[in-house]
mmCIF file of C-alpha atoms in Angstrom:
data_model
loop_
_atom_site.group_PDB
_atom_site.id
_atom_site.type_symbol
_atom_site.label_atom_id
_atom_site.label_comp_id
_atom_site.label_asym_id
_atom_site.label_seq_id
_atom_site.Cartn_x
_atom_site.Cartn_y
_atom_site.Cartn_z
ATOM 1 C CA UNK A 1 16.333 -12.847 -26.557
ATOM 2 C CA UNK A 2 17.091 -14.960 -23.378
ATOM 3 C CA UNK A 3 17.859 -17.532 -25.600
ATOM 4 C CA UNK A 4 20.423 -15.553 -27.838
ATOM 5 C CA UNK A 5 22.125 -15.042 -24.776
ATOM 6 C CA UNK A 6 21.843 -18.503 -23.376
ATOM 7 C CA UNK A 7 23.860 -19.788 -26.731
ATOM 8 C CA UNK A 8 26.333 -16.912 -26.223
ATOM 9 C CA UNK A 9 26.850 -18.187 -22.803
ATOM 10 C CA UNK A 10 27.072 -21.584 -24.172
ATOM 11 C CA UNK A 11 30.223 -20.468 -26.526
ATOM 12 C CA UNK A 12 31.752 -18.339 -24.111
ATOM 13 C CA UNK A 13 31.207 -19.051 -20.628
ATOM 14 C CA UNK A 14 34.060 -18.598 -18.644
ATOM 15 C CA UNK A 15 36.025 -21.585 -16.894
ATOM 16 C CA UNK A 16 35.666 -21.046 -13.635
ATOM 17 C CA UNK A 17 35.721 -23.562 -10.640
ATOM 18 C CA UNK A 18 32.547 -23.197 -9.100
ATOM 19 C CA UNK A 19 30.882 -24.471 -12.146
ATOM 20 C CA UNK A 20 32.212 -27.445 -12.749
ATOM 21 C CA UNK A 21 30.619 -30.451 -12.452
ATOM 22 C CA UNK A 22 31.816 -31.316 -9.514
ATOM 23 C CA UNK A 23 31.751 -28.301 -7.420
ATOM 24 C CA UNK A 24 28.981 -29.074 -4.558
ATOM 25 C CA UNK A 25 26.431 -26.472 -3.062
ATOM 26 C CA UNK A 26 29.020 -25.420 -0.315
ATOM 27 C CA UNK A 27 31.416 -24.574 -2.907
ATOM 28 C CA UNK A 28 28.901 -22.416 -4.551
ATOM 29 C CA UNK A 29 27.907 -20.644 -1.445
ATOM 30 C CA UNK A 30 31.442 -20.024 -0.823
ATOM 31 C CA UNK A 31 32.056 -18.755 -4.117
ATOM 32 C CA UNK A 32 29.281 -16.274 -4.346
ATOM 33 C CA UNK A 33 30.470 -14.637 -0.756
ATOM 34 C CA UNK A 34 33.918 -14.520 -1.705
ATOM 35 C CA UNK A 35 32.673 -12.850 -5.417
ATOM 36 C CA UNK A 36 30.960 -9.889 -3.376
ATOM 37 C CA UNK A 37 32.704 -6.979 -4.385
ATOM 38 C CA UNK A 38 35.460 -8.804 -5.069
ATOM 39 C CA UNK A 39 37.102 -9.595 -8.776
ATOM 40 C CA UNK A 40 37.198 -13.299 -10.253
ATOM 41 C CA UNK A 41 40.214 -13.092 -10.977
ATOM 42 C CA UNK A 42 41.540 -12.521 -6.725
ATOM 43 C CA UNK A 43 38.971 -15.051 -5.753
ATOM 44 C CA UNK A 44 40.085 -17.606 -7.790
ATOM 45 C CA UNK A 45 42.871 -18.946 -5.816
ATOM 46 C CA UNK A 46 41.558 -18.250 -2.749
ATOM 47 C CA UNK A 47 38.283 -20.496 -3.383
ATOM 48 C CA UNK A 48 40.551 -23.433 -4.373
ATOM 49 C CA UNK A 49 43.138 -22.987 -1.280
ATOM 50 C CA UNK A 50 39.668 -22.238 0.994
ATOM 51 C CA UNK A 51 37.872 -25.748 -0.178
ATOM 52 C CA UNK A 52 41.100 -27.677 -0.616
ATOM 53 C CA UNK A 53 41.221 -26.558 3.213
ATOM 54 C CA UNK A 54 37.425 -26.805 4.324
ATOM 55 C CA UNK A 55 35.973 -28.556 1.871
ATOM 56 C CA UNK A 56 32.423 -28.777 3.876
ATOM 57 C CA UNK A 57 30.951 -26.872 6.388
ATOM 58 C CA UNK A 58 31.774 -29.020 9.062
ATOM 59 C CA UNK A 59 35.294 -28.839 8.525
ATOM 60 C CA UNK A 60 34.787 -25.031 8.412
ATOM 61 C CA UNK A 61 33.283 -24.810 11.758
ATOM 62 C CA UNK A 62 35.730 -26.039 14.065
ATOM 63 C CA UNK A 63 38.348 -24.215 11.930
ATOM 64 C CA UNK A 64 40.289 -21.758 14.759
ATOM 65 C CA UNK A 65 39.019 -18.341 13.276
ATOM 66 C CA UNK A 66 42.361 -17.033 13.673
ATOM 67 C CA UNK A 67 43.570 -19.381 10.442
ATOM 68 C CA UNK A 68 40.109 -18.159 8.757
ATOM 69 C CA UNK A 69 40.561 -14.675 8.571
ATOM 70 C CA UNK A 70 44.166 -15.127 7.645
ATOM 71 C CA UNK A 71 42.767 -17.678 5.267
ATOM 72 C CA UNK A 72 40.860 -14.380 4.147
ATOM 73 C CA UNK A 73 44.042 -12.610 3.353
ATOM 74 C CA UNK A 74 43.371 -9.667 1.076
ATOM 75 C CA UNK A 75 39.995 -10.226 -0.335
ATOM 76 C CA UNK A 76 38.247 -7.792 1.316
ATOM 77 C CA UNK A 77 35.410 -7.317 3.767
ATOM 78 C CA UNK A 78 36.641 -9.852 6.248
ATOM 79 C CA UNK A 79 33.666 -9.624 8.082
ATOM 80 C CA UNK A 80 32.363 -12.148 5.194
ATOM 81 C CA UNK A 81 34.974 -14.922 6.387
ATOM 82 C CA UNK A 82 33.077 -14.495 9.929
ATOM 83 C CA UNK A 83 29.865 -14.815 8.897
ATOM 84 C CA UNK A 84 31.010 -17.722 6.193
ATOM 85 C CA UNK A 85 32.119 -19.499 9.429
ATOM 86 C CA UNK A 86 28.691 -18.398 11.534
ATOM 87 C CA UNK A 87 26.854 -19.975 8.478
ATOM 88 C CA UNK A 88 29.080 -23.701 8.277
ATOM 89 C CA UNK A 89 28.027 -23.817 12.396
ATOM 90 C CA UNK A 90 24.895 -23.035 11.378
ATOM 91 C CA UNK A 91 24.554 -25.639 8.891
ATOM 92 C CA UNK A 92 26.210 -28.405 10.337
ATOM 93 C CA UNK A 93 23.580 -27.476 13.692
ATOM 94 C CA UNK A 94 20.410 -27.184 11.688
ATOM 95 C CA UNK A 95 21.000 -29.390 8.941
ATOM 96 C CA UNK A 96 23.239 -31.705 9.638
ATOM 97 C CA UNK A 97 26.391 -30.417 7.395
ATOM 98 C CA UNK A 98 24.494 -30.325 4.589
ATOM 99 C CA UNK A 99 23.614 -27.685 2.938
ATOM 100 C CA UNK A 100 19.555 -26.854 2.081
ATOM 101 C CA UNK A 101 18.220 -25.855 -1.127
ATOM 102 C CA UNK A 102 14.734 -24.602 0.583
ATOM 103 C CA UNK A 103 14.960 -20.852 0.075
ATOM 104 C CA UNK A 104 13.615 -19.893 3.500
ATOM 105 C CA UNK A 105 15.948 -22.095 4.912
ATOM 106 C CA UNK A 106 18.941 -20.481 3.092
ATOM 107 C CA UNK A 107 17.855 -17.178 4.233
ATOM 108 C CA UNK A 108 18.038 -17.855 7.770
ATOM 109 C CA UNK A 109 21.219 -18.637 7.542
ATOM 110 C CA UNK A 110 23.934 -16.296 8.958
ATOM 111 C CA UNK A 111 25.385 -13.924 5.892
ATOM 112 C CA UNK A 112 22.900 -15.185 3.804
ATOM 113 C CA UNK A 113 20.709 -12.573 2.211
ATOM 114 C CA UNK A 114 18.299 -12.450 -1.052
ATOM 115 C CA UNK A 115 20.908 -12.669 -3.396
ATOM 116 C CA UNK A 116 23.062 -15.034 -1.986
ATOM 117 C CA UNK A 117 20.420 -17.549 -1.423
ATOM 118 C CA UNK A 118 19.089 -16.950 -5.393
ATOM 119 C CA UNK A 119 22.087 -17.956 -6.144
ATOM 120 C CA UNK A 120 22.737 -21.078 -4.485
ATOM 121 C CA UNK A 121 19.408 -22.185 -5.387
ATOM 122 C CA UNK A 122 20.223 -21.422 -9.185
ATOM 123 C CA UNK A 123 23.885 -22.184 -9.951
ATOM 124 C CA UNK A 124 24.244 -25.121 -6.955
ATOM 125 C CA UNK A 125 20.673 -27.003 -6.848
ATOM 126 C CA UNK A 126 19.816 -26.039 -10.189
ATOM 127 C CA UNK A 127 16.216 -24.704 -9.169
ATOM 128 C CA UNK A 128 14.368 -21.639 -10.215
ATOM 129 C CA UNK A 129 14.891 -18.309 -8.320
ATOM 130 C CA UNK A 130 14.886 -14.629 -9.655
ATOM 131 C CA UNK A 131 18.757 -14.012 -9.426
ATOM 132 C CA UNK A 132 20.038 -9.983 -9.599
ATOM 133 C CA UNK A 133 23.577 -8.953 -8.493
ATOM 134 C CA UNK A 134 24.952 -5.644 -10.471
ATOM 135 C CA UNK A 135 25.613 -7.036 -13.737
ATOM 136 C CA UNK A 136 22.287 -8.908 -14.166
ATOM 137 C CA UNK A 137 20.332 -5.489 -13.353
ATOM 138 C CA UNK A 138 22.323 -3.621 -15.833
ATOM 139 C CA UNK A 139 22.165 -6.174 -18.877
ATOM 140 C CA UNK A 140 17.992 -5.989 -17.663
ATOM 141 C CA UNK A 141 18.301 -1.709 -17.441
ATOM 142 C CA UNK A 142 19.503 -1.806 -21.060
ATOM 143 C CA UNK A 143 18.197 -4.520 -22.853
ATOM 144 C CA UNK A 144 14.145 -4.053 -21.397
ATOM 145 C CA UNK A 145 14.116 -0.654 -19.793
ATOM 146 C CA UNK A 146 16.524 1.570 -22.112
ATOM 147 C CA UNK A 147 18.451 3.484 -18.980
ATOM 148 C CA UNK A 148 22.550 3.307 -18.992
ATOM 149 C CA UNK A 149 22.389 1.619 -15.466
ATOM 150 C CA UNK A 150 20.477 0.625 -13.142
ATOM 151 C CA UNK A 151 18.972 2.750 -10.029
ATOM 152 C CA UNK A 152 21.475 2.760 -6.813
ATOM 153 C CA UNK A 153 19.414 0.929 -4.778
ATOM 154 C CA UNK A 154 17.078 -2.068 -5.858
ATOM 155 C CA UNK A 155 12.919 -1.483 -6.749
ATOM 156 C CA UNK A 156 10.314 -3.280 -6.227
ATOM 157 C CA UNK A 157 9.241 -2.725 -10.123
ATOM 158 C CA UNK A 158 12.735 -3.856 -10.797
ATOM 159 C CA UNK A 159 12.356 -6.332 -8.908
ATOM 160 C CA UNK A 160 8.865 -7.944 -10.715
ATOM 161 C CA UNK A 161 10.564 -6.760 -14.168
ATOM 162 C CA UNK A 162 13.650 -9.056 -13.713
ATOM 163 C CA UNK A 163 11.256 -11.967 -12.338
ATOM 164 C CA UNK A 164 9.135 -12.148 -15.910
ATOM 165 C CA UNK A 165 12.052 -12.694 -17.416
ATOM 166 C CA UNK A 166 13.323 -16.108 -15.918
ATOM 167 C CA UNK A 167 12.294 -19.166 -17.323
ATOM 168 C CA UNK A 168 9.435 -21.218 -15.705
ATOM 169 C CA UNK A 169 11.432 -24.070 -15.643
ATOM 170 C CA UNK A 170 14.614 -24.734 -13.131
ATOM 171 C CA UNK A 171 17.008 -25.756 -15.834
ATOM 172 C CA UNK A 172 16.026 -23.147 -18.020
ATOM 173 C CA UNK A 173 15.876 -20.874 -15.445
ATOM 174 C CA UNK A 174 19.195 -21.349 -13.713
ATOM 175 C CA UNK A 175 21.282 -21.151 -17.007
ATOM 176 C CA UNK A 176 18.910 -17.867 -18.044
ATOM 177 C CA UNK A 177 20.893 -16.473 -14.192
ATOM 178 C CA UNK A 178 24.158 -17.806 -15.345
ATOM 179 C CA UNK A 179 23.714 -16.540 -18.727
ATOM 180 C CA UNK A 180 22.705 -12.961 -17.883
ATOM 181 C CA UNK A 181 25.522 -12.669 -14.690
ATOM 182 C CA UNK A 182 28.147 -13.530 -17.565
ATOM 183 C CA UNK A 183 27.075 -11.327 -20.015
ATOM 184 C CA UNK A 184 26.728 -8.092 -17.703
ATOM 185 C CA UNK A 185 30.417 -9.352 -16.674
ATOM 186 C CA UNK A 186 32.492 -9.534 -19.974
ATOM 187 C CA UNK A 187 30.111 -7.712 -22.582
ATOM 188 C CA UNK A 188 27.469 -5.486 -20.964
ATOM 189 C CA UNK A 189 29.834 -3.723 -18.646
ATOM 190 C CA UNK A 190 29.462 -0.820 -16.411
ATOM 191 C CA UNK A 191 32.075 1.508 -17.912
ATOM 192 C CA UNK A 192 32.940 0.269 -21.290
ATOM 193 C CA UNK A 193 30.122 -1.848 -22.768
ATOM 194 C CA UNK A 194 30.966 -4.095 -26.218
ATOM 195 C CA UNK A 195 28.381 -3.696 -27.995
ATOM 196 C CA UNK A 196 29.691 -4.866 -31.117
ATOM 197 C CA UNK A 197 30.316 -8.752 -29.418
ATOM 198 C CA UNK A 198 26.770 -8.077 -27.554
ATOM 199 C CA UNK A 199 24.111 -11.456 -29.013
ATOM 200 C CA UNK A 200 21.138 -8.853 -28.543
ATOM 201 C CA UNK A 201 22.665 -5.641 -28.814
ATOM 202 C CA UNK A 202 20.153 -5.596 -32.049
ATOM 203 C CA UNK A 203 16.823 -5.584 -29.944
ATOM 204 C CA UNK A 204 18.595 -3.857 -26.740
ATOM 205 C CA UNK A 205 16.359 -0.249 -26.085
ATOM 206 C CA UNK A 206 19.377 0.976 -24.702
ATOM 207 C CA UNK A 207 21.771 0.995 -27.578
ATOM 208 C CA UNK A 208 18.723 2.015 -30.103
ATOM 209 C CA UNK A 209 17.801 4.879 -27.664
ATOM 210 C CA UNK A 210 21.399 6.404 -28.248
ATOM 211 C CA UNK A 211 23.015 5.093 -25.173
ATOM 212 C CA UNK A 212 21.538 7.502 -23.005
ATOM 213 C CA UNK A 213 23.685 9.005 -20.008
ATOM 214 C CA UNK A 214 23.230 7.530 -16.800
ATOM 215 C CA UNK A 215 19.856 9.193 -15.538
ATOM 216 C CA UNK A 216 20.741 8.048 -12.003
ATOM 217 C CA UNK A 217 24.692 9.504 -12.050
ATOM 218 C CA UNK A 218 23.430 12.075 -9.308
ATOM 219 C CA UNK A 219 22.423 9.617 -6.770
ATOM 220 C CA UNK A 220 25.355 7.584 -6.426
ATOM 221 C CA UNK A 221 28.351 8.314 -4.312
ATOM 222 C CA UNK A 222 31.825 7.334 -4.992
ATOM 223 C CA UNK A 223 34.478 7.562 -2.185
ATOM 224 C CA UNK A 224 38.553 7.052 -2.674
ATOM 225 C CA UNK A 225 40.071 4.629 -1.241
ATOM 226 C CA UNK A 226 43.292 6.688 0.263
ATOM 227 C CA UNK A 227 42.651 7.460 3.401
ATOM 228 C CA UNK A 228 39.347 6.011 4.102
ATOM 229 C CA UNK A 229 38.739 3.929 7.279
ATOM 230 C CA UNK A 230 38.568 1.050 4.853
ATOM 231 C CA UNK A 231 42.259 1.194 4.219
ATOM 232 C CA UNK A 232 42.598 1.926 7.842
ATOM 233 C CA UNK A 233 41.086 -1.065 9.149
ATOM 234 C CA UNK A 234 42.920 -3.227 6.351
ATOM 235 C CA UNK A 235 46.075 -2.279 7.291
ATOM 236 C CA UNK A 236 45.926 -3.075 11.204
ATOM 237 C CA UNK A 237 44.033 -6.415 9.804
ATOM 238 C CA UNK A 238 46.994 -7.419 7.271
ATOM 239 C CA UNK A 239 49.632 -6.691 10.459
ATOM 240 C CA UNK A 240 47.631 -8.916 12.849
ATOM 241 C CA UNK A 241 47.516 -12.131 9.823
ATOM 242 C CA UNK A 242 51.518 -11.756 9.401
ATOM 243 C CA UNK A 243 51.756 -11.911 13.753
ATOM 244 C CA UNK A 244 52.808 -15.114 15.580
ATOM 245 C CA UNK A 245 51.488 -13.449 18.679
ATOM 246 C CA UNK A 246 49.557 -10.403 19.949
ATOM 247 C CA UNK A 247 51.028 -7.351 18.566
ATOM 248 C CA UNK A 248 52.004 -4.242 20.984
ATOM 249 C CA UNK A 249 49.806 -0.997 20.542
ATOM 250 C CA UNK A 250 52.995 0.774 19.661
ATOM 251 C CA UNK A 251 53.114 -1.582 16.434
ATOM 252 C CA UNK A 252 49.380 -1.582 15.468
ATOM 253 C CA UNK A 253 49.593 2.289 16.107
ATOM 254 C CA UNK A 254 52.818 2.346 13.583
ATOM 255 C CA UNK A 255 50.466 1.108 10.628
ATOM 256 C CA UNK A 256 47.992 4.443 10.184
ATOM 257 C CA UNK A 257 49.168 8.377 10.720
ATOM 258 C CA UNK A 258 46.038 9.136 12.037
ATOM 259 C CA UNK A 259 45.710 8.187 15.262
ATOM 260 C CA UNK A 260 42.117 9.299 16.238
ATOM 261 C CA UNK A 261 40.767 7.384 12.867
ATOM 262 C CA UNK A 262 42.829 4.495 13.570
ATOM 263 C CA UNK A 263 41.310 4.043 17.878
ATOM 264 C CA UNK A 264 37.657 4.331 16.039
ATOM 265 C CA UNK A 265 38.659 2.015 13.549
ATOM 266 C CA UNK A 266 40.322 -0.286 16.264
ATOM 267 C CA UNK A 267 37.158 -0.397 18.174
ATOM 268 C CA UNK A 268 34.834 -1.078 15.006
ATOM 269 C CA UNK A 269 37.260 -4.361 14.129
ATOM 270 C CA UNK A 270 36.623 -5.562 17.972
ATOM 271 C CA UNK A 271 33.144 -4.861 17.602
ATOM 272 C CA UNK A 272 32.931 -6.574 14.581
ATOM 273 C CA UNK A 273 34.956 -9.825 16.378
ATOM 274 C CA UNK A 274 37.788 -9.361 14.462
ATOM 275 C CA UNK A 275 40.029 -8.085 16.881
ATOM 276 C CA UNK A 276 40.697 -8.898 20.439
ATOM 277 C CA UNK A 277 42.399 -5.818 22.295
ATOM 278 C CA UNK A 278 44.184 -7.204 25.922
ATOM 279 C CA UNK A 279 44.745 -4.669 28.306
ATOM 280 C CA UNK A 280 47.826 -5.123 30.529
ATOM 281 C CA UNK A 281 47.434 -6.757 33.692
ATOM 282 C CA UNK A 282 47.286 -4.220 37.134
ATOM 283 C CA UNK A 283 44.270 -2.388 38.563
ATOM 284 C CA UNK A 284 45.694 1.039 36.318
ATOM 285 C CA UNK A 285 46.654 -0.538 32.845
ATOM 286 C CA UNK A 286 49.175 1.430 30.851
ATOM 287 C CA UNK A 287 47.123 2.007 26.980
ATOM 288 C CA UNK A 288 50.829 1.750 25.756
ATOM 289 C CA UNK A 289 50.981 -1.749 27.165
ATOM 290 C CA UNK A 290 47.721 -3.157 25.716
ATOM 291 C CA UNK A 291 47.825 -5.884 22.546
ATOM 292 C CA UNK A 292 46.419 -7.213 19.596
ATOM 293 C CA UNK A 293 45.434 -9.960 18.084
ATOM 294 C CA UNK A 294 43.465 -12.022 15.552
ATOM 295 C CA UNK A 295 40.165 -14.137 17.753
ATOM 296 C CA UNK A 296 41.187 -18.239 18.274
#
């Protein structure tokens, strides 16, 4: 079975920039942060503008963060362009601008978390490592364990399951991950699967089981995107890219209705170091007065 789907991969892997064969291990890394929760087809552009600007970490690092998080733009989450900068310091400190393939090492970098570093070590060192973002653990839930999708969070059974079924080798393994992630992606989907253009769909429990109805559906939550904090914060953050300057609180209180949400979601983006609020200079500050901007 893996290799059915490693010779559909072969046929009908999909072009994309961080595979080629000269992409380097920072332009993986970079890839696979800007690809969480995020669609290929918006990350795209902004991974070849992002390395045509910062092509290594060190050039990332003494980037002002300002032109990083408007860098960001729209992609979501741009907490990740932080952290993406964190982790090129990081790398230039501890490794000399270089990025490590050691898995430990990859781990204790900033924004770098199990999945993230299987991946590097996979798709940008070539090197085995037990690889599982959504679309690997639902081709896995339907081909070996027969359920419509995978449980909300990840097992430890799920965990060992996935693991006997890479490779033993690195090259073997690492195309088995690339493999997999592209056939969860175009074939094995979440809401519409294609069976009929699936290379195992003939030996997948799943399909012979009936396709079964999600046994999990109860446990997962689902929350609009009107209205949400999320939409909140994103507005305030897309004002604050377009500013030459700080930006009045009358403005950045213009953006969102609510104006309780939008203080607690003003706070969370300076927590987060995203936002730098300025009072107004004087021993009683008028709130009116205060400003804000993107961080230098």
């Amino acid at each position: 079975m893996r290799d059915d789907v490693v010779a559909w991969f072969d046929a009908h892997a999909r072009d994309l920039p961080w595979r080629a064969p000269d992409r380097t291990p920072w332009g993986v890394l970079v890839s696979e942060v800007m690809l969480q929760q995020t669609p290929v087809v918006r990350v795209e552009p902004a991974w070849r503008a992002w390395l045509d600007r910062w092509p290594t970490p060190a050039d990332l690092a003494v980037a002002p963060t300002a032109d990083v998080l408007r860098a960001w733009d729209r992609l979501g989450y741009p907490r990740r362009a932080l952290r993406l900068q964190e982790c090129a310091r990081a790398v230039v400190e501890r490794h000399g601008g270089v990025l490590p393939d050691d898995e430990d090492a990859l781990l204790a970098l900033p924004g770098v978390g199990p999945y993230t570093a299987a991946a590097v070590r996979a798709f940008a060192f070539g090197r085995r490592s037990v690889v599982l973002d959504t679309n690997v653990r639902r081709v896995l839930a339907r081909v070996a364990a027969g359920e419509a999708l995978p449980a909300p969070a990840l097992t430890v059974g799920e965990t060992a399951r996935a693991a006997a079924w890479v490779p033993a080798d690195d090259a073997s393994a690492a195309r088995w991950a690339a493999a997999s992630m592209e056939l969860g992606a175009l074939v094995c989907t979440a809401r519409s699967p294609r069976c009929d253009a699936c290379p195992v769909a003939d030996r997948c429990r799943w399909l012979a089981a009936g396709r079964p109805a999600d046994a999990h559906a109860h446990r997962r939550r689902t929350q609009a995107w009107a209205g949400t904090d999320r939409q909140a914060r994103g507005r305030v953050m897309a004002l604050l890219r377009e500013a030459l300057g700080p930006v009045p609180h009358a403005a950045v209180a213009a953006v969102w209705p609510d104006a309780a949400q939008l203080a607690r979601c003003l706070d969370a983006l300076v927590a987060d170091g995203l936002v730098v609020h300025e009072d107004a200079p004087g021993d009683a500050p008028d709130p009116d007065a205060a400003t804000y901007r993107l961080p230098h």
